[in-house]
Tab-separated table of C-alpha atoms in Angstrom:
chain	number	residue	atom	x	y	z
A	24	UNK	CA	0.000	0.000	0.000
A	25	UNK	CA	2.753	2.160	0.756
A	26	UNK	CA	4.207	1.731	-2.611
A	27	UNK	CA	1.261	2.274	-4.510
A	28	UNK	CA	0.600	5.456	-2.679
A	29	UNK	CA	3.966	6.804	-3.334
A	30	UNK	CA	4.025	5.726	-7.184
A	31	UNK	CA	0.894	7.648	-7.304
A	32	UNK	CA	2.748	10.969	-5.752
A	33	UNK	CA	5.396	10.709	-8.170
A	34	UNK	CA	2.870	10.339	-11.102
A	35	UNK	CA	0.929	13.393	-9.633
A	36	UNK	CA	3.879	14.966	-9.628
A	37	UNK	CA	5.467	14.205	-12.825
A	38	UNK	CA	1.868	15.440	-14.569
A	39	UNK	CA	2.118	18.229	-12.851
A	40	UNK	CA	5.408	19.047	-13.798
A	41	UNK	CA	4.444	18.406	-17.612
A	42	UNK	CA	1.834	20.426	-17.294
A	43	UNK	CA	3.762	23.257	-15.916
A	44	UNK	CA	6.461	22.804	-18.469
A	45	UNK	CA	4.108	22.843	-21.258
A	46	UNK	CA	2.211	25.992	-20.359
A	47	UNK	CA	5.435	28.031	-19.892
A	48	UNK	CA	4.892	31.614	-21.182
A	49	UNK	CA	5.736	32.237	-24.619
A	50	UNK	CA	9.503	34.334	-25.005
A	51	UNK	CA	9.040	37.568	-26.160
A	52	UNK	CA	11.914	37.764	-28.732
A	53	UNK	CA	12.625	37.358	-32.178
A	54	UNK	CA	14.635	34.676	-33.850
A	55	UNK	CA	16.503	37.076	-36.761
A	56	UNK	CA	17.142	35.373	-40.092
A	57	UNK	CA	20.830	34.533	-41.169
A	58	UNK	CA	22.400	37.094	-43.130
A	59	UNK	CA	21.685	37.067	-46.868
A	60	UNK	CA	24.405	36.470	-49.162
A	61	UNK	CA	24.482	37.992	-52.245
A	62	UNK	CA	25.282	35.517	-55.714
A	63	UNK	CA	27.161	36.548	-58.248
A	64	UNK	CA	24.586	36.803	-60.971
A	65	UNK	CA	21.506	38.803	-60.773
A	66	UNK	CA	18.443	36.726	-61.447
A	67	UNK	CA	14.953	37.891	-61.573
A	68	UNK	CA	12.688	35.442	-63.831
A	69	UNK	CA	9.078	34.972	-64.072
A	70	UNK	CA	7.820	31.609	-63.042
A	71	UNK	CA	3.825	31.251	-63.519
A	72	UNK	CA	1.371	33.823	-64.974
A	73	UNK	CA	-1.705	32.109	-64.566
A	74	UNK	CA	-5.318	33.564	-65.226
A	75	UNK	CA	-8.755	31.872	-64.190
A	76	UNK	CA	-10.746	30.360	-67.126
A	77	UNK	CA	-13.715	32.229	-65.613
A	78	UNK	CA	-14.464	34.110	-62.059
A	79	UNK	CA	-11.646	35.123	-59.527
A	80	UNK	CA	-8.158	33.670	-58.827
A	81	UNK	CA	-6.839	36.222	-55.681
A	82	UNK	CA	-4.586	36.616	-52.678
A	83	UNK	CA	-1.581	33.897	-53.437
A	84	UNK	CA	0.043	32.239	-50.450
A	85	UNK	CA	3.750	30.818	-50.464
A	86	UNK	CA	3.955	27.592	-48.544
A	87	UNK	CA	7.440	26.332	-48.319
A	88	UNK	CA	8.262	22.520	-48.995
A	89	UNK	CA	11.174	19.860	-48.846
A	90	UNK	CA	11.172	19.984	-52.467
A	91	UNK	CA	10.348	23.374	-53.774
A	92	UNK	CA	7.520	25.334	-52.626
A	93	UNK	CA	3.768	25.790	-53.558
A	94	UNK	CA	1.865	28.654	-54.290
A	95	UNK	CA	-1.708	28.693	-52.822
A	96	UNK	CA	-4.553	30.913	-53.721
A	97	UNK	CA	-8.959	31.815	-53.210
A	98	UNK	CA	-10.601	30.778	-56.940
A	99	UNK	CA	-14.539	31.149	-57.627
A	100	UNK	CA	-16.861	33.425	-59.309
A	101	UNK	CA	-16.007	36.095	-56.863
A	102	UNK	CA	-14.314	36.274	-53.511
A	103	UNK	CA	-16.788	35.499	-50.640
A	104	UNK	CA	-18.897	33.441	-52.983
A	105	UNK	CA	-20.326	29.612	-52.059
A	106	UNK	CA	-18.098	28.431	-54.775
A	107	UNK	CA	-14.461	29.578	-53.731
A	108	UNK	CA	-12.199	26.696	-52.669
A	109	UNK	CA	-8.101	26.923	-52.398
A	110	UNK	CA	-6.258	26.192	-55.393
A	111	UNK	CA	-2.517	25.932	-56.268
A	112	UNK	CA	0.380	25.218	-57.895
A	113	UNK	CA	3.307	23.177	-56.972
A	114	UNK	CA	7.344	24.653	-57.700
A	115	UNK	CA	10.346	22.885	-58.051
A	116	UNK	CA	13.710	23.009	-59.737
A	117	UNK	CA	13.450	21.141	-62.345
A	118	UNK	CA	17.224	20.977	-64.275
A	119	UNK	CA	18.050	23.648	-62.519
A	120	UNK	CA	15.017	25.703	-63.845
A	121	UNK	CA	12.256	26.663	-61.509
A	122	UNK	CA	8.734	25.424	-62.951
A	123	UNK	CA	5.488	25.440	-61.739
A	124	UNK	CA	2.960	22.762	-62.123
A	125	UNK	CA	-1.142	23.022	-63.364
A	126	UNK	CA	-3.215	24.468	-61.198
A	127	UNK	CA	-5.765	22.299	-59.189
A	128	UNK	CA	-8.203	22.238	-56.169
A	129	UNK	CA	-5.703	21.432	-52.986
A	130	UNK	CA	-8.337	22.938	-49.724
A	131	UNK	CA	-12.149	22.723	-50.935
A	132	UNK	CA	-14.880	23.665	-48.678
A	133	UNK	CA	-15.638	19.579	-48.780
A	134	UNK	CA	-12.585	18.363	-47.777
A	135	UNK	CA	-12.286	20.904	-44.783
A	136	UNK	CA	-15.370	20.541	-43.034
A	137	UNK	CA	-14.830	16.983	-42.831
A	138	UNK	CA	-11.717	17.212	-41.197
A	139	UNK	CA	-12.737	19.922	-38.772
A	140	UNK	CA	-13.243	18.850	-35.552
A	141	UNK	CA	-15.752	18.530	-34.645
A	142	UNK	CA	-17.304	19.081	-38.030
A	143	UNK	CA	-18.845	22.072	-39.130
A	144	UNK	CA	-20.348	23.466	-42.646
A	145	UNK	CA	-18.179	25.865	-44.627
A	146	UNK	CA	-19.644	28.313	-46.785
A	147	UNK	CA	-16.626	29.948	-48.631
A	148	UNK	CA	-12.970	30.098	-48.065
A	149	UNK	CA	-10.431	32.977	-48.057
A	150	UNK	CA	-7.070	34.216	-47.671
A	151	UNK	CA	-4.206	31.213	-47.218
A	152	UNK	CA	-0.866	31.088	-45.258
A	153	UNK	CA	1.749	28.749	-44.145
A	154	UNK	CA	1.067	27.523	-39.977
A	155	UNK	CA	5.318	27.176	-40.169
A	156	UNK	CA	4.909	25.855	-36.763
A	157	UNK	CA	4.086	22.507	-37.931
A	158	UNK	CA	4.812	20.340	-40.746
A	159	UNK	CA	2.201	20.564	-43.636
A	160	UNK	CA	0.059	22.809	-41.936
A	161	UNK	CA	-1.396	26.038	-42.812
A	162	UNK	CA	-3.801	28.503	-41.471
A	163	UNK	CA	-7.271	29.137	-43.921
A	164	UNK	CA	-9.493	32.197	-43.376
A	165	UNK	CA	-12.999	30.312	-43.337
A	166	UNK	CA	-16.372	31.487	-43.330
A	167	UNK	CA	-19.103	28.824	-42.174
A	168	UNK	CA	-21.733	31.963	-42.149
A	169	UNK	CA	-22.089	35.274	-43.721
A	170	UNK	CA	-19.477	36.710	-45.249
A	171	UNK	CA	-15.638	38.085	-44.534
A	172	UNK	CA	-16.788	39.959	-41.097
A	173	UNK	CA	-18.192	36.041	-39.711
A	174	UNK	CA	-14.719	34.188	-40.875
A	175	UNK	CA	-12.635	32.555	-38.686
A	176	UNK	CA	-8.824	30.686	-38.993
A	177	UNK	CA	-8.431	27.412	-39.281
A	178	UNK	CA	-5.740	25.666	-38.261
A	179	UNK	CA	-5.462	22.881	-41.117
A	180	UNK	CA	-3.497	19.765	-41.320
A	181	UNK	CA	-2.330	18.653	-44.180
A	182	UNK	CA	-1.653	14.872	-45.359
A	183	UNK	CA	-1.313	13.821	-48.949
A	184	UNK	CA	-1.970	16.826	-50.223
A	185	UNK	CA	-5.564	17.567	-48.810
A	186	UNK	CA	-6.792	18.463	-45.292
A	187	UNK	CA	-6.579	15.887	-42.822
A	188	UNK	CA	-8.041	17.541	-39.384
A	189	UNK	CA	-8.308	21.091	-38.259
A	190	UNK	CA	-9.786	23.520	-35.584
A	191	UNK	CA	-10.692	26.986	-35.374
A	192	UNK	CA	-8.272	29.586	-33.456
A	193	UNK	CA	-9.819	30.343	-30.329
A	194	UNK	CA	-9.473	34.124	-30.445
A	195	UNK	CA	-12.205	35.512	-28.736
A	196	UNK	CA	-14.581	34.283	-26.334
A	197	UNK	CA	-17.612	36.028	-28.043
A	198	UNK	CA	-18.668	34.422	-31.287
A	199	UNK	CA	-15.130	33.858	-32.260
A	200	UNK	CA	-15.636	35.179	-35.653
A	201	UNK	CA	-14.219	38.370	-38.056
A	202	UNK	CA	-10.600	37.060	-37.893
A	203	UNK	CA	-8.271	36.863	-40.636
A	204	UNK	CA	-4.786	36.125	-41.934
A	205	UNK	CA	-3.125	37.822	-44.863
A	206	UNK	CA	0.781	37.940	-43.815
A	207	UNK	CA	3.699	35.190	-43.291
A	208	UNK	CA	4.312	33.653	-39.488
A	209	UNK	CA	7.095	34.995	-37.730
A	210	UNK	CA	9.712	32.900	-36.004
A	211	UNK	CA	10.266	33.868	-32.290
A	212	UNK	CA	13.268	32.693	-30.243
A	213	UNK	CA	11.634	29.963	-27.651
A	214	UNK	CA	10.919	28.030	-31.361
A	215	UNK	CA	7.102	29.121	-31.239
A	216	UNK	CA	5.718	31.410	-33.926
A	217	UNK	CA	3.382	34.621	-33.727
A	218	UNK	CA	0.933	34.816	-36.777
A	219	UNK	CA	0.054	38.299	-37.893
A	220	UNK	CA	-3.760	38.352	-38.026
A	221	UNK	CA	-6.371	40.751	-38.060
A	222	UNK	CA	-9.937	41.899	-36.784
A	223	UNK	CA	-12.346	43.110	-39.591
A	224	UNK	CA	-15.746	43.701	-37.241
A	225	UNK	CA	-16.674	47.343	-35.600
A	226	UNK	CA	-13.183	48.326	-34.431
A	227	UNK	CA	-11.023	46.938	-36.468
A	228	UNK	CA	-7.536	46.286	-35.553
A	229	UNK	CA	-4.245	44.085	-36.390
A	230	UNK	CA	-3.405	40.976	-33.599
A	231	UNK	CA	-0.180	39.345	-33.052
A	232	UNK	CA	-0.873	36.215	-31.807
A	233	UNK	CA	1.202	33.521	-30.104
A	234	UNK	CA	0.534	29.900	-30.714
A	235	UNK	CA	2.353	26.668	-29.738
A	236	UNK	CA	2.918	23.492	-32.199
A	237	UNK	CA	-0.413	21.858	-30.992
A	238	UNK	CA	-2.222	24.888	-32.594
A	239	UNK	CA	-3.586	26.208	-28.886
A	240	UNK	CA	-3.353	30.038	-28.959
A	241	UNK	CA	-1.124	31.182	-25.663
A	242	UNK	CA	-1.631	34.975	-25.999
A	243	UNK	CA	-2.979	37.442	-28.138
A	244	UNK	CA	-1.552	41.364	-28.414
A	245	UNK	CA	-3.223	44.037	-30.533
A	246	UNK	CA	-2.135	46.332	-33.445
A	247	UNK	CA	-4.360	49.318	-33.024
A	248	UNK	CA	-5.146	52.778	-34.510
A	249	UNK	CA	-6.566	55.832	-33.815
A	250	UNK	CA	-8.769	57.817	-36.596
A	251	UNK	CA	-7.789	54.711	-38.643
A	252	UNK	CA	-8.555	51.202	-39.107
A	253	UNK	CA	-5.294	49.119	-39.548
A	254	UNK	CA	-5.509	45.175	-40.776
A	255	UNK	CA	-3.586	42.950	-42.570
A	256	UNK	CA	-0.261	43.667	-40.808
A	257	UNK	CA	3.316	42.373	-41.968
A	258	UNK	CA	5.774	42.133	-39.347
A	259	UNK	CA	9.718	42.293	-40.159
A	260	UNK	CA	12.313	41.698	-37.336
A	261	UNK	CA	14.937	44.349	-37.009
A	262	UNK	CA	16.421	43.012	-34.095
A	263	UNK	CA	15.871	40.260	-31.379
A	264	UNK	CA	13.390	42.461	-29.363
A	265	UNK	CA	12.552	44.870	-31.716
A	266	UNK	CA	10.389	44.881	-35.210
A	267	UNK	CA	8.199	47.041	-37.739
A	268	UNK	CA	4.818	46.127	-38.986
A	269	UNK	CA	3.182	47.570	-42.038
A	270	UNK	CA	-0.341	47.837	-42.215
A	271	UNK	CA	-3.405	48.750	-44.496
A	272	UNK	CA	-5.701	51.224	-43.399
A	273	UNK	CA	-9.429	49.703	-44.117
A	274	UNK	CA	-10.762	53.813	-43.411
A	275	UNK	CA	-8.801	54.258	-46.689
A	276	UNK	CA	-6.439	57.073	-45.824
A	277	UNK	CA	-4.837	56.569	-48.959
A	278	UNK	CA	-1.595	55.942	-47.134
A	279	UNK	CA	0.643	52.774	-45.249
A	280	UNK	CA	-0.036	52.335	-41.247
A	281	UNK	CA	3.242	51.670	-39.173
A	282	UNK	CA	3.459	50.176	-35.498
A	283	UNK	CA	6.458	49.210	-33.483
A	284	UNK	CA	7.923	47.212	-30.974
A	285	UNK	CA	10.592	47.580	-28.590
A	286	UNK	CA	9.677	44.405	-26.426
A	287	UNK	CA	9.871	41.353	-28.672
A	288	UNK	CA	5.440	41.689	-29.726
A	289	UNK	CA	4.209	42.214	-26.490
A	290	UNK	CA	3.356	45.489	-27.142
A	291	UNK	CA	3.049	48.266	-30.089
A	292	UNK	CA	2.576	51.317	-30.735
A	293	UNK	CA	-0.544	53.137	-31.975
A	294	UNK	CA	-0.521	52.683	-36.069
A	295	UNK	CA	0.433	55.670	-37.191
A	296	UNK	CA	0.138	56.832	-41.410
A	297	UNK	CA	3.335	57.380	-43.140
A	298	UNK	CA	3.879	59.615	-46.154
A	299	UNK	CA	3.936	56.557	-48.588
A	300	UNK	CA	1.235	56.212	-50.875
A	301	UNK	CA	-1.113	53.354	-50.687
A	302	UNK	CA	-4.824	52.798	-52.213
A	303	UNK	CA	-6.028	50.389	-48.832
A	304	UNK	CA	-3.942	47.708	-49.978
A	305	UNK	CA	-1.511	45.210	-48.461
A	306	UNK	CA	1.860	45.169	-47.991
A	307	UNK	CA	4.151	42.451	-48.608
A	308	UNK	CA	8.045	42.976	-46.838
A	309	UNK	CA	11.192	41.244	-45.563
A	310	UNK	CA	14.252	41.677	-44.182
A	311	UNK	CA	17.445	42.205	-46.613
A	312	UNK	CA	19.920	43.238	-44.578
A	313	UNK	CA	20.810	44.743	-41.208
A	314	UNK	CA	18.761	47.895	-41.179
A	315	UNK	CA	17.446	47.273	-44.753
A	316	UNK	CA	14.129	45.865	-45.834
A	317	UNK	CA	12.623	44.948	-49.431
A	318	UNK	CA	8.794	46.198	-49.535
A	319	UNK	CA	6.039	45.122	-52.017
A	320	UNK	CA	3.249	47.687	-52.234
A	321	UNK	CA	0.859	49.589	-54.594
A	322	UNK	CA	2.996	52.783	-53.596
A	323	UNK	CA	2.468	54.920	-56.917
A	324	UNK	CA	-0.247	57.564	-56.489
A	325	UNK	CA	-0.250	58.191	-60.276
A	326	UNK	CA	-0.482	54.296	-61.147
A	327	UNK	CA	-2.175	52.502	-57.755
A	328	UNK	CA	-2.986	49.755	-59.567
A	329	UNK	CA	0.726	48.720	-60.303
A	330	UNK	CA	3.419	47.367	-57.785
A	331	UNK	CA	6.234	48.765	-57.074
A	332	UNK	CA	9.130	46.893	-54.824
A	333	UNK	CA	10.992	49.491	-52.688
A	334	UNK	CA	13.777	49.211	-50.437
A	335	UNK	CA	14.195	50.860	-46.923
A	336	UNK	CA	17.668	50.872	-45.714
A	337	UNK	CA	16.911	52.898	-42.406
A	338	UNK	CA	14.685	50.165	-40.605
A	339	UNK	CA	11.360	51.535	-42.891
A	340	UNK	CA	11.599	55.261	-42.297
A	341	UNK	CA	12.517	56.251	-45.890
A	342	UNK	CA	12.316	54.236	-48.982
A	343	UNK	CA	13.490	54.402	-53.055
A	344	UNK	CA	11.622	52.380	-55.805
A	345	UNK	CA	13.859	49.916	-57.211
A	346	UNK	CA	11.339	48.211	-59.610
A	347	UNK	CA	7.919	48.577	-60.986
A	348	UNK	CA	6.074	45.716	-61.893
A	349	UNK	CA	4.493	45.220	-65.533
A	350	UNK	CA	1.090	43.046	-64.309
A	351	UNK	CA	-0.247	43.704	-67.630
A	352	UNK	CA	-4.024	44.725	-67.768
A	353	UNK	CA	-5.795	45.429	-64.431
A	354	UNK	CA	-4.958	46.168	-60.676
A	355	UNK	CA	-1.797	44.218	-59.127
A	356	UNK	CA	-2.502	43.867	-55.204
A	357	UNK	CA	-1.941	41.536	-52.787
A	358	UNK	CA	1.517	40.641	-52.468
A	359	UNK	CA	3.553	38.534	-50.686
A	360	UNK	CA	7.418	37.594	-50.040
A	361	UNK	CA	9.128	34.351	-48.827
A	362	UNK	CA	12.232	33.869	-48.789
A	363	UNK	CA	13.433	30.340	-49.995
A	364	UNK	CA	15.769	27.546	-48.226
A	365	UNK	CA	18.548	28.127	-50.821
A	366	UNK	CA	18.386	32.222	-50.220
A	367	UNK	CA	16.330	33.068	-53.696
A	368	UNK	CA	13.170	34.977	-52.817
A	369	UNK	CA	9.495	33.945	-54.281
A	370	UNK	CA	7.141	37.003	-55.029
A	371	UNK	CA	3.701	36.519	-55.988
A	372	UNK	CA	0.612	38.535	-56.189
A	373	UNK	CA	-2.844	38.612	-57.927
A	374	UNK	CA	-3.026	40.672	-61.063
A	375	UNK	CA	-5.500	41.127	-63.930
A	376	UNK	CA	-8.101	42.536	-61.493
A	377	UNK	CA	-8.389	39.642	-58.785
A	378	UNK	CA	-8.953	37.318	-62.322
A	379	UNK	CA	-5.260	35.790	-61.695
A	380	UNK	CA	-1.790	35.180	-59.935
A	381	UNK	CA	1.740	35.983	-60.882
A	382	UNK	CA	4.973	34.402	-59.111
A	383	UNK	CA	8.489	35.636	-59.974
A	384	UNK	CA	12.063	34.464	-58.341
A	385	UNK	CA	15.125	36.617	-57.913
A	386	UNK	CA	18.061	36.582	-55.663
A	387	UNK	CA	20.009	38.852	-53.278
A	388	UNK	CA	22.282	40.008	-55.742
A	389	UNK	CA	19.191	41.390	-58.042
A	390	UNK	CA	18.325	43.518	-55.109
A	391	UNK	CA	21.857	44.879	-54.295
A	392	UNK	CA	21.941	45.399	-58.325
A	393	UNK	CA	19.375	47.791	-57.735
């Protein structure tokens, strides 16, 4: 008896213990990129121009791989519709060339309500990331009623190529709907990641929210404004405790929103507008160097429909164009950057007025070119 009561301490104990462990508070610092190193040759190619047959093909998402990458995107009639499912394209180096493969369903509102647990009815789909803190995983901006205000993220597993389970974020304890992602994950010393996310009901406002590998959500910060209405933020590192995020302003100010942090995310600044012109669209960014940072954004006031790629080399507080990018006929929006395992950088957005999506490759030594 005396045994069994002390091998049930030690269990009670060791439980305890594991549960302590595993609820430790998140760290509250960045974990900064590598240095980029510039290649000899400048290379800035075109890999996929790709336009819907019919309807919309909008807001690409670059999911990284083992072997190459894929590039994920919202198709239907129109965005918000009861036909829009996620579609995409695989990458790879293929004799040393990168191509991309034929488009096809990958996330369809079938296939994800039956893996959500427990299982739910979803009406459209949205916006796609990467969840980079777990294998084949992303995060999908789902709507199971009403439109883009009633969405919600999924947290999606992936296996074979199509969704395996998933849950909804648990980001507020009213409703838990009008959330949204737009911008990559960011990588945060303890080996956790924050996802940029944002609020699109009443007052709006960006989120920076910490989750662990299981997909629980372990805190939750906010991104907000005053006189404006910031979403969709992108957040680039500048240091281990300290970091930028570029936002849209939903009030349409006609002008990028800027926050800061000192403290590693756990707080920031009211979003403030810049001088840089921007038609309330998003922002797509990364870091290039120490100080420096490569910017995607409709930034012409004479041409808001085009994209121009500018680079900051004072931490985002003045900028040059380096390149404006030919989309052909319609509005180019909705960028976004990743930088690749071997150091090249992917760039895709939606051209052709939502009706498509364009991805293009370059390296380091394109941008110091510039």
């Amino acid at each position: 008896m005396p045994y069994t009561l002390t091998a049930l301490v030690v269990l009670s104990l060791t439980l305890s213990g594991w549960a302590i462990w595993r609820d430790r508070a998140p760290v509250w610092r960045f974990a900064m990129p590598p240095t980029a190193v510039a290649e000899d040759v400048p290379v800035f190619e075109q890999v996929l121009n790709y336009t819907a047959a019919e309807g919309q093909a909008h807001s690409p998402g670059i999911v990284l791989g083992e072997d190459g990458f894929s590039v994920l995107w919202f198709e239907g009639s129109q965005e918000a519709q009861a036909d829009v499912d996620i579609h995409g394209v695989q990458v790879q180096q293929i004799n040393g060339a990168w191509q991309a493969s034929a488009p096809e369903p990958v996330v369809t509102r079938q296939n994800l309500a039956a893996a959500f647990e427990p299982g739910q009815i979803v009406v459209t789909l949205g916006n796609v990331i990467e969840n980079e803190a777990a294998r084949d995983a992303l995060y999908v901006t789902a709507v199971s009623v009403g439109g883009w205000a009633m969405a919600s993220i999924a947290d999606v597993r992936m296996k074979d190529g199509v969704p395996e389970k998933a849950h909804k974020l648990n980001l507020s304890p009213v409703l838990n709907r009008s959330f949204l992602v737009k911008s990559p994950t960011v990588e945060m010393a303890d080996g956790g990641q924050a996802l940029p996310a944002y609020f699109e009901m009443g007052a709006t406002y960006g989120s920076f929210i910490r989750t662990g590998a299981d997909g629980r959500v372990r805190d939750q910060r906010r991104m907000a404004g005053r006189g404006t209405k910031p979403i969709q933020p992108m957040v680039v590192p500048l240091s281990d405790t300290r970091a930028v995020a570029f936002l849209r302003d939903f009030e349409r100010s006609n002008v990028v929103l800027l926050s800061r942090t000192e403290d590693g995310g756990q707080s920031w600044s009211l979003a403030e507008k810049t001088e840089i012109f921007n038609p309330s669209a998003p922002v797509a960014a990364l870091s290039v160097g120490e100080g420096e940072i490569l910017a995607v954004m409709n930034g012409n006031p004479e041409h808001g429909n085009r994209l121009q790629m500018m680079l900051s080399q004072d931490e985002g507080r003045s900028w040059r164009v380096i390149h404006e990018l030919d989309s052909g006929e319609g509005a180019a929006r909705y960028p976004m950057l990743r930088r690749l395992p071997d150091g090249e950088i992917a760039l895709a957005f939606s051209h052709y007025d939502k009706r498509g999506v364009q991805l293009y490759i370059f390296n380091q030594a394109w941008v110091n070119a510039r």
